[in-house]
CSV table of C-alpha atoms in Angstrom, one decimal:
chain,number,residue,atom,x,y,z
I,183,MET,CA,0.0,0.0,0.0
I,184,SER,CA,1.4,3.4,-1.0
I,185,TRP,CA,2.0,6.2,1.5
I,186,LEU,CA,-0.9,8.2,0.0
I,187,SER,CA,-3.3,5.3,0.5
I,188,ARG,CA,-2.2,4.8,4.1
I,189,PHE,CA,-2.5,8.6,4.8
I,190,SER,CA,-5.9,8.8,3.2
I,191,LEU,CA,-7.2,5.8,5.3
I,192,ALA,CA,-5.7,7.2,8.5
I,193,GLN,CA,-7.0,10.8,7.9
I,194,ARG,CA,-10.4,10.2,6.5
I,195,ALA,CA,-11.9,13.3,8.0
I,196,LEU,CA,-9.2,15.5,6.5
I,197,ILE,CA,-9.7,13.9,3.1
I,198,GLY,CA,-13.4,14.5,3.3
I,199,LEU,CA,-12.9,18.2,4.3
I,200,THR,CA,-10.4,18.7,1.4
I,201,SER,CA,-13.0,17.2,-1.0
I,202,LEU,CA,-15.7,19.6,0.2
I,203,VAL,CA,-13.3,22.6,-0.1
I,204,ALA,CA,-12.4,21.5,-3.7
I,205,ILE,CA,-16.1,21.3,-4.6
I,206,VAL,CA,-16.7,24.8,-3.2
I,207,PHE,CA,-13.8,26.3,-5.1
I,208,GLY,CA,-14.8,24.4,-8.2
I,209,ALA,CA,-18.3,25.9,-8.1
I,210,ILE,CA,-16.7,29.4,-8.0
I,211,ALA,CA,-13.9,28.9,-10.5
I,212,ILE,CA,-15.5,26.7,-13.3
I,213,PRO,CA,-18.0,29.4,-14.5
I,214,GLN,CA,-15.0,31.8,-14.8
I,215,LEU,CA,-13.0,29.5,-17.1
I,216,LYS,CA,-12.2,31.0,-20.5
I,217,GLN,CA,-13.8,29.1,-23.4
I,218,GLN,CA,-11.9,29.4,-26.7
I,219,LEU,CA,-11.6,27.4,-30.0
I,220,LEU,CA,-7.8,27.1,-29.8
I,221,PRO,CA,-5.2,27.8,-27.1
I,222,SER,CA,-3.0,30.8,-27.3
I,223,ILE,CA,-0.1,29.7,-29.5
I,224,GLU,CA,2.7,32.0,-30.5
I,225,LEU,CA,5.0,30.7,-33.2
I,226,PRO,CA,8.6,31.9,-33.1
I,227,VAL,CA,8.3,33.5,-36.6
I,228,VAL,CA,8.6,37.2,-37.2
I,229,SER,CA,7.7,38.8,-40.6
I,230,VAL,CA,9.0,42.0,-42.1
I,231,LEU,CA,6.8,43.5,-44.7
I,232,ALA,CA,8.3,46.3,-46.8
I,233,PRO,CA,6.1,47.9,-49.6
I,234,TYR,CA,8.1,49.6,-52.4
I,235,GLN,CA,5.5,51.0,-54.9
I,236,GLY,CA,6.4,50.8,-58.5
I,237,ALA,CA,9.6,48.7,-58.1
I,238,SER,CA,10.3,45.6,-60.1
I,239,PRO,CA,11.2,42.3,-58.3
I,240,ASP,CA,14.9,42.7,-59.1
I,241,VAL,CA,15.0,46.2,-57.7
I,242,VAL,CA,13.1,45.1,-54.6
I,243,GLU,CA,15.6,42.3,-54.1
I,244,LYS,CA,18.7,44.5,-54.4
I,245,GLN,CA,17.5,47.6,-52.6
I,246,VAL,CA,15.2,46.1,-49.9
I,247,VAL,CA,15.6,42.4,-49.4
I,248,GLU,CA,19.4,42.2,-49.2
I,249,PRO,CA,19.8,45.0,-46.7
I,250,LEU,CA,17.2,43.4,-44.4
I,251,GLU,CA,18.7,40.0,-44.6
I,252,SER,CA,22.1,41.3,-43.7
I,253,VAL,CA,20.9,42.9,-40.5
I,254,LEU,CA,18.6,40.0,-39.5
I,255,LYS,CA,21.5,37.6,-39.5
I,256,GLY,CA,22.8,39.2,-36.4
I,257,VAL,CA,19.7,38.6,-34.3
I,258,ASP,CA,20.2,36.0,-31.5
I,259,GLY,CA,18.5,32.7,-31.9
I,260,LEU,CA,17.8,33.0,-35.6
I,261,THR,CA,17.5,29.7,-37.4
I,262,SER,CA,16.5,30.6,-41.0
I,263,VAL,CA,15.5,33.6,-43.1
I,264,THR,CA,13.0,33.2,-46.0
I,265,SER,CA,12.6,36.2,-48.4
I,266,THR,CA,10.1,36.9,-51.2
I,267,ALA,CA,10.6,39.8,-53.6
I,268,SER,CA,7.6,40.6,-55.8
I,269,GLU,CA,6.5,43.6,-57.7
I,270,GLY,CA,6.2,46.5,-55.2
I,271,THR,CA,6.5,44.3,-52.1
I,272,ALA,CA,9.2,42.6,-50.1
I,273,LEU,CA,8.5,39.9,-47.5
I,274,VAL,CA,11.2,38.6,-45.1
I,275,MET,CA,10.3,35.9,-42.6
I,276,ALA,CA,12.7,35.1,-39.8
I,277,SER,CA,12.4,31.8,-37.9
I,278,PHE,CA,13.8,31.3,-34.4
I,279,ASP,CA,14.3,28.5,-31.9
I,280,TYR,CA,11.6,27.5,-29.5
I,281,GLY,CA,12.8,28.8,-26.1
I,282,ASP,CA,12.2,31.0,-23.2
I,283,GLU,CA,12.0,34.2,-25.2
I,284,SER,CA,8.5,35.4,-25.9
I,285,THR,CA,7.3,36.6,-29.3
I,286,LYS,CA,7.2,40.2,-28.0
I,287,GLN,CA,10.9,40.0,-27.3
I,288,LEU,CA,11.6,38.5,-30.7
I,289,VAL,CA,9.6,41.3,-32.4
I,290,ALA,CA,11.6,43.9,-30.4
I,291,ASP,CA,14.9,42.4,-31.4
I,292,VAL,CA,13.9,42.2,-35.1
I,293,GLN,CA,12.6,45.8,-34.9
I,294,GLN,CA,15.9,47.0,-33.6
I,295,ALA,CA,17.7,45.3,-36.5
I,296,VAL,CA,15.3,46.8,-39.1
I,297,ASN,CA,15.8,50.2,-37.6
I,298,ARG,CA,19.6,49.8,-38.2
I,299,ALA,CA,18.9,49.0,-41.9
I,300,ARG,CA,16.7,52.0,-42.6
I,301,ALA,CA,19.7,54.1,-43.7
I,302,GLN,CA,20.3,51.6,-46.5
I,303,LEU,CA,16.7,51.4,-47.7
I,304,PRO,CA,15.0,53.8,-50.1
I,305,ASP,CA,13.3,56.8,-48.6
I,306,THR,CA,9.8,55.6,-49.5
I,307,VAL,CA,10.2,52.2,-48.0
I,308,ASP,CA,8.7,51.8,-44.4
I,309,PRO,CA,9.2,48.2,-43.2
I,310,GLN,CA,6.6,46.8,-40.8
I,311,VAL,CA,7.5,44.1,-38.3
I,312,VAL,CA,4.6,41.7,-37.4
I,313,ALA,CA,4.2,38.4,-35.6
I,314,GLY,CA,1.2,36.1,-35.8
I,315,SER,CA,-0.5,33.9,-33.3
I,316,THR,CA,-3.8,32.1,-32.8
I,317,ASP,CA,-5.1,35.1,-30.9
I,318,ASP,CA,-5.2,37.0,-34.2
I,319,MET,CA,-8.0,34.8,-35.6
I,320,PRO,CA,-11.3,36.7,-35.6
I,321,THR,CA,-13.8,35.4,-33.0
I,322,VAL,CA,-16.9,36.8,-34.8
I,323,VAL,CA,-17.1,38.0,-38.4
I,324,LEU,CA,-20.2,40.0,-39.5
I,325,ALA,CA,-21.1,40.8,-43.1
I,326,ALA,CA,-22.8,44.1,-43.8
I,327,SER,CA,-24.5,44.9,-47.1
I,328,SER,CA,-26.6,47.9,-48.2
I,329,ASP,CA,-27.9,49.9,-51.1
I,330,ARG,CA,-25.6,52.7,-50.1
I,331,ASP,CA,-22.2,53.5,-51.5
I,332,PRO,CA,-19.6,51.2,-50.0
I,333,GLN,CA,-17.6,54.2,-48.6
I,334,ALA,CA,-20.8,55.6,-46.9
I,335,LEU,CA,-21.6,52.2,-45.5
I,336,ALA,CA,-18.1,51.9,-44.1
I,337,ASP,CA,-18.4,55.3,-42.4
I,338,LEU,CA,-21.8,54.2,-40.9
I,339,LEU,CA,-20.2,51.0,-39.6
I,340,ASP,CA,-17.4,52.9,-38.0
I,341,ARG,CA,-19.9,55.1,-36.2
I,342,THR,CA,-22.3,52.4,-35.0
I,343,VAL,CA,-21.2,48.8,-35.2
I,344,VAL,CA,-17.5,49.2,-34.4
I,345,PRO,CA,-18.0,51.1,-31.1
I,346,ALA,CA,-20.7,48.7,-30.0
I,347,LEU,CA,-18.5,45.7,-30.5
I,348,GLN,CA,-15.5,47.4,-28.9
I,349,ASP,CA,-17.6,47.8,-25.7
I,350,VAL,CA,-18.1,44.0,-25.4
I,351,GLU,CA,-16.0,42.5,-22.7
I,352,GLY,CA,-13.1,40.4,-24.0
I,353,VAL,CA,-13.0,42.0,-27.5
I,354,GLY,CA,-9.5,43.4,-28.3
I,355,GLN,CA,-9.9,44.8,-31.8
I,356,VAL,CA,-12.6,45.5,-34.3
I,357,SER,CA,-11.9,46.2,-37.9
I,358,VAL,CA,-13.8,46.8,-41.2
I,359,SER,CA,-12.4,45.2,-44.3
I,360,GLY,CA,-13.5,45.1,-48.0
I,361,VAL,CA,-13.6,48.9,-48.3
I,362,GLN,CA,-12.3,50.2,-51.6
I,363,ASP,CA,-10.3,53.2,-50.6
I,364,LEU,CA,-10.2,56.4,-52.6
I,365,GLN,CA,-7.0,57.9,-54.0
I,366,ILE,CA,-6.0,61.1,-55.8
I,367,SER,CA,-4.3,60.6,-59.1
I,368,VAL,CA,-2.3,63.4,-60.8
I,369,THR,CA,-1.7,62.9,-64.5
I,370,PRO,CA,0.8,65.5,-65.9
I,371,ASP,CA,0.6,66.7,-69.5
I,372,GLU,CA,4.1,66.7,-71.0
I,373,ARG,CA,3.3,69.3,-73.6
I,374,LYS,CA,1.9,71.7,-71.1
I,375,LEU,CA,4.8,71.1,-68.7
I,376,ALA,CA,7.3,71.9,-71.5
I,377,ALA,CA,5.4,75.0,-72.5
I,378,ALA,CA,5.4,76.2,-68.8
I,379,GLY,CA,9.1,75.6,-68.5
I,380,THR,CA,8.8,72.9,-65.8
I,381,THR,CA,9.3,69.2,-65.5
I,382,THR,CA,7.7,66.1,-63.9
I,383,MET,CA,10.4,66.1,-61.3
I,384,LYS,CA,9.5,69.6,-60.2
I,385,LEU,CA,5.8,68.6,-60.0
I,386,ALA,CA,6.6,65.6,-57.8
I,387,GLU,CA,8.7,67.8,-55.5
I,388,ALA,CA,6.0,70.3,-55.2
I,389,LEU,CA,3.5,67.6,-54.3
I,390,ARG,CA,5.7,66.2,-51.6
I,391,SER,CA,6.6,69.5,-50.1
I,392,GLY,CA,3.1,70.9,-50.3
I,393,GLY,CA,1.5,68.0,-48.4
I,394,GLY,CA,4.2,67.8,-45.7
I,395,THR,CA,4.6,69.4,-42.3
I,396,VAL,CA,7.7,71.4,-41.6
I,397,PRO,CA,8.8,72.6,-38.1
I,398,ALA,CA,9.2,76.4,-38.0
I,399,GLY,CA,10.6,76.8,-34.5
I,400,SER,CA,9.1,77.4,-31.0
I,401,PHE,CA,8.1,80.1,-28.7
I,402,THR,CA,7.2,80.5,-25.0
I,403,GLU,CA,3.8,81.5,-23.8
I,404,ASP,CA,2.7,81.8,-20.2
I,405,GLY,CA,5.7,79.8,-19.1
I,406,LYS,CA,5.0,77.0,-21.6
I,407,SER,CA,7.0,76.1,-24.7
I,408,ARG,CA,5.0,75.7,-27.9
I,409,THR,CA,6.2,74.5,-31.3
I,410,VAL,CA,5.3,76.0,-34.6
I,411,GLN,CA,4.6,73.9,-37.7
I,412,VAL,CA,4.1,75.0,-41.3
I,413,GLY,CA,2.0,73.1,-43.8
I,414,GLY,CA,-0.2,70.2,-43.6
I,415,GLY,CA,-2.0,67.4,-45.5
I,416,TYR,CA,-4.2,68.0,-48.5
I,417,THR,CA,-7.9,68.4,-47.7
I,418,SER,CA,-9.5,68.9,-51.1
I,419,LEU,CA,-8.9,68.5,-54.8
I,420,LYS,CA,-8.9,72.3,-55.3
I,421,GLN,CA,-6.0,72.6,-52.9
I,422,ILE,CA,-4.0,70.3,-55.0
I,423,GLU,CA,-5.0,72.0,-58.3
I,424,ASP,CA,-4.0,75.4,-56.9
I,425,LEU,CA,-0.5,74.1,-55.9
I,426,ARG,CA,2.3,76.2,-57.5
I,427,ILE,CA,5.1,74.5,-59.4
I,428,PRO,CA,8.4,76.4,-59.8
I,429,SER,CA,9.8,76.7,-63.3
I,430,ALA,CA,12.8,74.5,-64.2
I,431,ALA,CA,14.4,77.2,-66.5
I,432,PRO,CA,17.3,79.0,-64.9
I,433,GLY,CA,16.7,82.6,-63.9
I,434,THR,CA,12.9,82.2,-64.2
I,435,LYS,CA,10.9,82.8,-61.1
I,436,LYS,CA,7.5,82.4,-62.6
I,437,ALA,CA,5.5,79.5,-61.0
I,438,VAL,CA,2.8,77.6,-62.8
I,439,ARG,CA,-0.5,76.3,-61.3
I,440,LEU,CA,-0.6,72.5,-61.1
I,441,GLY,CA,-4.2,72.3,-62.4
I,442,ASP,CA,-3.0,74.0,-65.6
I,443,VAL,CA,-0.4,71.4,-66.5
I,444,ALA,CA,-1.9,68.2,-65.0
I,445,THR,CA,-5.3,66.5,-64.5
I,446,VAL,CA,-6.3,65.9,-60.9
I,447,ARG,CA,-9.1,63.5,-60.1
I,448,GLN,CA,-10.3,61.3,-57.3
I,449,GLU,CA,-10.8,57.6,-58.0
I,450,GLU,CA,-11.1,54.3,-56.3
I,451,SER,CA,-7.9,52.5,-55.5
I,452,PRO,CA,-7.2,49.0,-56.9
I,453,ARG,CA,-9.0,46.2,-55.0
I,454,THR,CA,-6.9,44.1,-52.7
I,455,SER,CA,-9.8,42.2,-51.2
I,456,LEU,CA,-13.3,41.3,-52.2
I,457,THR,CA,-16.2,40.5,-49.8
I,458,ARG,CA,-19.5,39.1,-51.0
I,459,THR,CA,-22.5,37.7,-49.0
I,460,ASN,CA,-25.2,35.8,-50.8
I,461,GLY,CA,-23.8,37.1,-54.1
I,462,ARG,CA,-24.0,40.8,-53.0
I,463,PRO,CA,-21.0,43.0,-52.4
I,464,SER,CA,-20.6,43.5,-48.7
I,465,LEU,CA,-18.2,44.7,-46.0
I,466,ALA,CA,-16.8,42.4,-43.3
I,467,VAL,CA,-16.7,43.5,-39.6
I,468,MET,CA,-14.2,41.3,-37.7
I,469,ALA,CA,-14.0,41.2,-33.9
I,470,THR,CA,-10.7,39.8,-32.4
I,471,MET,CA,-10.6,38.4,-28.9
I,472,ASP,CA,-8.0,39.7,-26.4
I,473,LYS,CA,-5.8,37.5,-24.2
I,474,ASP,CA,-8.3,37.2,-21.4
I,475,GLY,CA,-11.5,36.9,-23.5
I,476,SER,CA,-13.9,34.1,-23.8
I,477,ALA,CA,-15.3,33.1,-27.3
I,478,VAL,CA,-18.6,31.9,-25.9
I,479,ALA,CA,-19.1,35.1,-23.8
I,480,ILE,CA,-18.3,37.3,-26.8
I,481,SER,CA,-20.6,35.3,-29.1
I,482,ASP,CA,-23.5,35.6,-26.7
I,483,ALA,CA,-22.9,39.4,-26.2
I,484,VAL,CA,-22.7,40.0,-30.0
I,485,ALA,CA,-25.9,38.0,-30.5
I,486,GLU,CA,-27.7,40.2,-28.0
I,487,LYS,CA,-26.5,43.4,-29.7
I,488,LEU,CA,-27.4,42.3,-33.3
I,489,PRO,CA,-31.0,43.5,-33.3
I,490,GLY,CA,-30.0,47.0,-32.1
I,491,LEU,CA,-27.2,47.2,-34.6
I,492,ARG,CA,-29.5,46.3,-37.5
I,493,ARG,CA,-31.9,49.1,-36.4
I,494,ASP,CA,-28.9,51.5,-36.3
I,495,LEU,CA,-27.9,50.7,-39.9
I,496,GLY,CA,-31.4,51.6,-41.1
I,497,ALA,CA,-33.7,50.2,-43.8
I,498,GLY,CA,-32.1,48.4,-46.7
I,499,ALA,CA,-29.1,47.3,-44.8
I,500,GLU,CA,-28.4,43.7,-43.7
I,501,LEU,CA,-26.1,42.5,-41.0
I,502,THR,CA,-25.5,38.7,-40.8
I,503,VAL,CA,-23.1,36.5,-38.8
I,504,VAL,CA,-20.6,34.8,-41.2
I,505,SER,CA,-18.3,33.2,-38.7
I,506,ASP,CA,-18.6,32.6,-35.0
I,507,GLN,CA,-16.3,30.5,-32.8
I,508,GLY,CA,-18.8,30.5,-29.8
I,509,PRO,CA,-21.3,27.8,-30.9
I,510,ALA,CA,-18.5,25.4,-31.8
I,511,VAL,CA,-16.8,25.8,-28.4
I,512,ALA,CA,-20.2,25.6,-26.6
I,513,GLU,CA,-21.1,22.4,-28.4
I,514,ALA,CA,-17.7,20.9,-27.5
I,515,VAL,CA,-18.2,21.7,-23.8
I,516,SER,CA,-21.7,20.4,-23.9
I,517,GLY,CA,-20.4,17.2,-25.5
I,518,LEU,CA,-17.8,16.8,-22.8
I,519,THR,CA,-20.4,17.3,-20.1
I,520,THR,CA,-22.7,14.7,-21.7
I,521,GLU,CA,-20.0,12.1,-22.2
I,522,GLY,CA,-18.8,12.6,-18.6
I,523,ALA,CA,-22.3,12.2,-17.2
I,524,LEU,CA,-22.9,9.0,-19.3
I,525,GLY,CA,-19.6,7.6,-18.2
I,526,LEU,CA,-20.5,8.3,-14.5
I,527,VAL,CA,-23.9,6.7,-14.9
I,528,MET,CA,-22.5,3.6,-16.7
I,529,ALA,CA,-19.7,3.1,-14.1
I,530,VAL,CA,-22.2,3.4,-11.2
I,531,LEU,CA,-24.6,0.8,-12.9
I,532,VAL,CA,-21.8,-1.6,-13.6
I,533,ILE,CA,-20.4,-1.5,-10.1
I,534,LEU,CA,-23.9,-1.7,-8.5
I,535,VAL,CA,-25.0,-4.7,-10.7
I,536,PHE,CA,-21.8,-6.8,-10.7
I,537,LEU,CA,-20.3,-6.0,-7.3
I,538,THR,CA,-23.7,-5.5,-5.5
I,539,SER,CA,-22.0,-3.1,-3.1
I,540,ILE,CA,-23.6,0.2,-2.2
I,541,ARG,CA,-20.4,1.5,-0.6
I,542,SER,CA,-18.3,0.9,-3.8
I,543,THR,CA,-21.0,2.5,-5.8
I,544,LEU,CA,-21.0,5.7,-3.7
I,545,VAL,CA,-17.2,5.8,-3.9
I,546,THR,CA,-17.3,5.8,-7.7
I,547,ALA,CA,-20.2,8.3,-7.8
I,548,VAL,CA,-18.0,10.8,-5.8
I,549,SER,CA,-14.5,10.1,-7.1
I,550,ILE,CA,-15.3,10.6,-10.8
I,551,PRO,CA,-16.9,14.1,-10.6
I,552,LEU,CA,-14.3,15.1,-8.0
I,553,SER,CA,-11.5,14.2,-10.4
I,554,VAL,CA,-13.0,16.4,-13.1
I,555,VAL,CA,-13.5,19.3,-10.7
I,556,LEU,CA,-9.8,19.1,-9.6
I,557,ALA,CA,-8.7,19.1,-13.2
I,558,LEU,CA,-10.8,22.2,-14.0
I,559,LEU,CA,-9.4,23.9,-10.9
I,560,LEU,CA,-5.9,23.3,-12.2
I,561,LEU,CA,-6.8,24.9,-15.5
I,562,TRP,CA,-8.2,27.9,-13.7
I,563,THR,CA,-5.2,28.4,-11.4
I,564,ARG,CA,-2.8,28.2,-14.5
I,565,ASP,CA,-4.9,30.7,-16.5
I,566,LEU,CA,-5.6,28.1,-19.1
I,567,SER,CA,-8.8,27.9,-21.2
I,568,LEU,CA,-11.2,25.3,-22.3
I,569,ASN,CA,-10.3,24.7,-25.9
I,570,MET,CA,-10.2,21.8,-28.4
I,571,LEU,CA,-6.9,20.5,-26.9
I,572,THR,CA,-7.9,20.7,-23.2
I,573,LEU,CA,-11.4,19.3,-23.9
I,574,GLY,CA,-9.9,16.4,-25.8
I,575,ALA,CA,-7.5,15.7,-22.9
I,576,LEU,CA,-10.4,15.9,-20.4
I,577,THR,CA,-12.5,13.5,-22.5
I,578,ILE,CA,-9.6,10.9,-22.5
I,579,ALA,CA,-9.1,11.4,-18.8
I,580,ILE,CA,-12.8,10.8,-18.0
I,581,GLY,CA,-12.7,7.5,-19.9
I,582,ARG,CA,-9.6,6.5,-18.0
I,583,VAL,CA,-11.0,7.4,-14.6
I,584,VAL,CA,-14.2,5.4,-15.4
I,585,ASP,CA,-12.2,2.3,-16.4
I,586,ASP,CA,-9.8,2.5,-13.5
I,587,SER,CA,-12.6,3.0,-11.0
I,588,ILE,CA,-14.3,-0.2,-12.2
I,589,VAL,CA,-11.1,-2.3,-12.3
I,590,VAL,CA,-9.7,-1.1,-9.0
I,591,LEU,CA,-13.0,-1.6,-7.1
I,592,GLU,CA,-13.4,-5.0,-8.6
I,593,ASN,CA,-9.9,-6.0,-7.5
I,594,ILE,CA,-10.5,-4.6,-4.0
I,595,LYS,CA,-13.8,-6.5,-3.8
I,596,ARG,CA,-12.1,-9.8,-5.0
I,597,HIS,CA,-9.2,-9.5,-2.6
I,598,SER,CA,-11.5,-8.8,0.4
I,599,ALA,CA,-13.7,-11.8,-0.5
I,600,THR,CA,-10.6,-14.0,-0.8
I,601,ALA,CA,-9.3,-12.9,2.6
I,602,ARG,CA,-12.7,-13.6,4.3
I,603,SER,CA,-13.0,-17.0,2.7
I,604,ALA,CA,-9.5,-18.0,4.0
I,605,GLY,CA,-10.4,-16.9,7.5
I,606,ARG,CA,-13.6,-18.9,7.5
I,607,ARG,CA,-11.8,-22.1,6.4
I,608,SER,CA,-9.1,-21.8,9.1
I,609,SER,CA,-11.4,-21.4,12.1
I,610,PRO,CA,-13.3,-24.9,12.1
I,611,ARG,CA,-10.1,-26.9,11.5
I,612,SER,CA,-8.5,-25.6,14.7
I,613,ALA,CA,-11.7,-26.6,16.7
I,614,ARG,CA,-11.4,-30.3,15.5
I,615,TRP,CA,-7.9,-30.8,16.6
I,616,PRO,CA,-7.6,-33.3,19.6
I,617,ALA,CA,-6.6,-32.1,23.0
I,618,PRO,CA,-2.9,-32.8,23.8
I,619,SER,CA,-2.3,-36.1,25.5
I,620,PRO,CA,-0.6,-36.1,29.0
I,621,PRO,CA,3.1,-36.7,29.0
I,622,PRO,CA,4.2,-40.4,29.6
I,623,PRO,CA,5.4,-41.3,33.1
I,624,SER,CA,9.0,-40.9,33.8
I,625,PRO,CA,11.0,-44.2,34.4
I,626,PRO,CA,11.7,-45.2,38.1
I,627,SER,CA,15.0,-44.3,39.6
I,628,PRO,CA,17.4,-47.1,40.8
I,629,SER,CA,16.8,-46.2,44.5
I,630,SER,CA,13.1,-46.6,44.2
I,631,CYS,CA,13.6,-50.0,42.5
I,632,ARG,CA,15.8,-51.2,45.3
I,633,SER,CA,13.3,-50.2,48.0
I,634,ALA,CA,10.5,-51.9,46.1
I,635,TRP,CA,12.6,-55.2,45.8
I,636,SER,CA,13.4,-55.1,49.5
I,637,ALA,CA,9.8,-54.7,50.4
I,638,ALA,CA,8.8,-57.6,48.2
I,639,SER,CA,11.5,-59.9,49.6
I,640,SER,CA,10.5,-59.2,53.2
I,641,ALA,CA,6.9,-59.9,52.4
I,642,ARG,CA,7.8,-63.3,51.0
I,643,CYS,CA,9.9,-64.2,54.0
I,644,SER,CA,7.2,-63.3,56.5
I,645,ALA,CA,4.6,-65.3,54.8
I,646,PRO,CA,3.3,-68.3,57.1
I,647,SER,CA,4.3,-71.8,56.1
I,648,ARG,CA,1.9,-74.6,55.6
């Protein structure tokens, strides 16, 4: 018998009190468990995305990919670097060893390396360092369609749906995708540029300088230092058309209006994503869960807000749920509960029918639920969630506990019956044994024999004669 079994038998009151305390804490902690589709998994892979508009793959490789690869080789723990150079975009993926460093630390290390390489990159290239994990998967995806203009629908979603979803507990980020952004295109006329004495390069410089902000010093007011900035972003097409372009001819100070030598128009940017729902163009609203969120709780909260959100969008607009992790997780938890209950009932019936022991049946009926409660308490203390992996492990554990309870109790019952049978057979046999016989008489000593012979002789001599 192990020390734990001996301790449990000797301290039955303490074990019973501990079980009651575990049940109480389980009733408090189990409703607070996070329910997610997948656990939080952070892969040791960091990506560097560097857009370079208008550049060919060869130029992207020489001017962007190679400088980034050279600085990334100095990052600690790097195992491999995979680069892809395409038209207008460079993608560099750095893989690291699995270790104690978190993904945030890896991103910080890569970001420092990329900052060192900025001096070697073209001025228009702004690399972005990102790292992905299972937490980036959207928990709920809604599709919004309307008769309105897509840009107007996107603005309406930003004002109504996005703030409402951000207020849901556990939601980390809400974004709207599928919107075709607007852009301003400036098409210069070469003949007009030549007639005005300017060039395309001067036009581009005027656009860059006119839309930028330049610091113009500082001053002190009421004991506070304030900065002065000159310029700002463009706010209208007319502002761009009225921009003045200096002449390229030496000694000429006359400036020309941009609208007189180029065509300025607002148009839709090329599509990078396409969203359709039931064959109609739509916009996607994606809600991502934060680290402490629960997919089931977010799903229930979004379902409660949907009627009000549909009213806010107005007539002619539709808002439907395209993807939702909550029902899948809730179904998995419900399946685990059903399988656990069926396993408990079958184990109790088997023990009651075949062992015919009320005491053994009660032991099984208490031990199986208590084991599950202790496992869920461990998940809660380690800040783990109920997901596909932990639910699968609990399902296997419940089956193992049910099997072990039947086998162990059957062995205990059999060994107890064997010991009792052996005791009953040994007791009657000891009663039939004969009583011990008295010890044999000891042989007479020589002195006693001589005295007996003398007495016999004197008796013969004193006998009367005839």
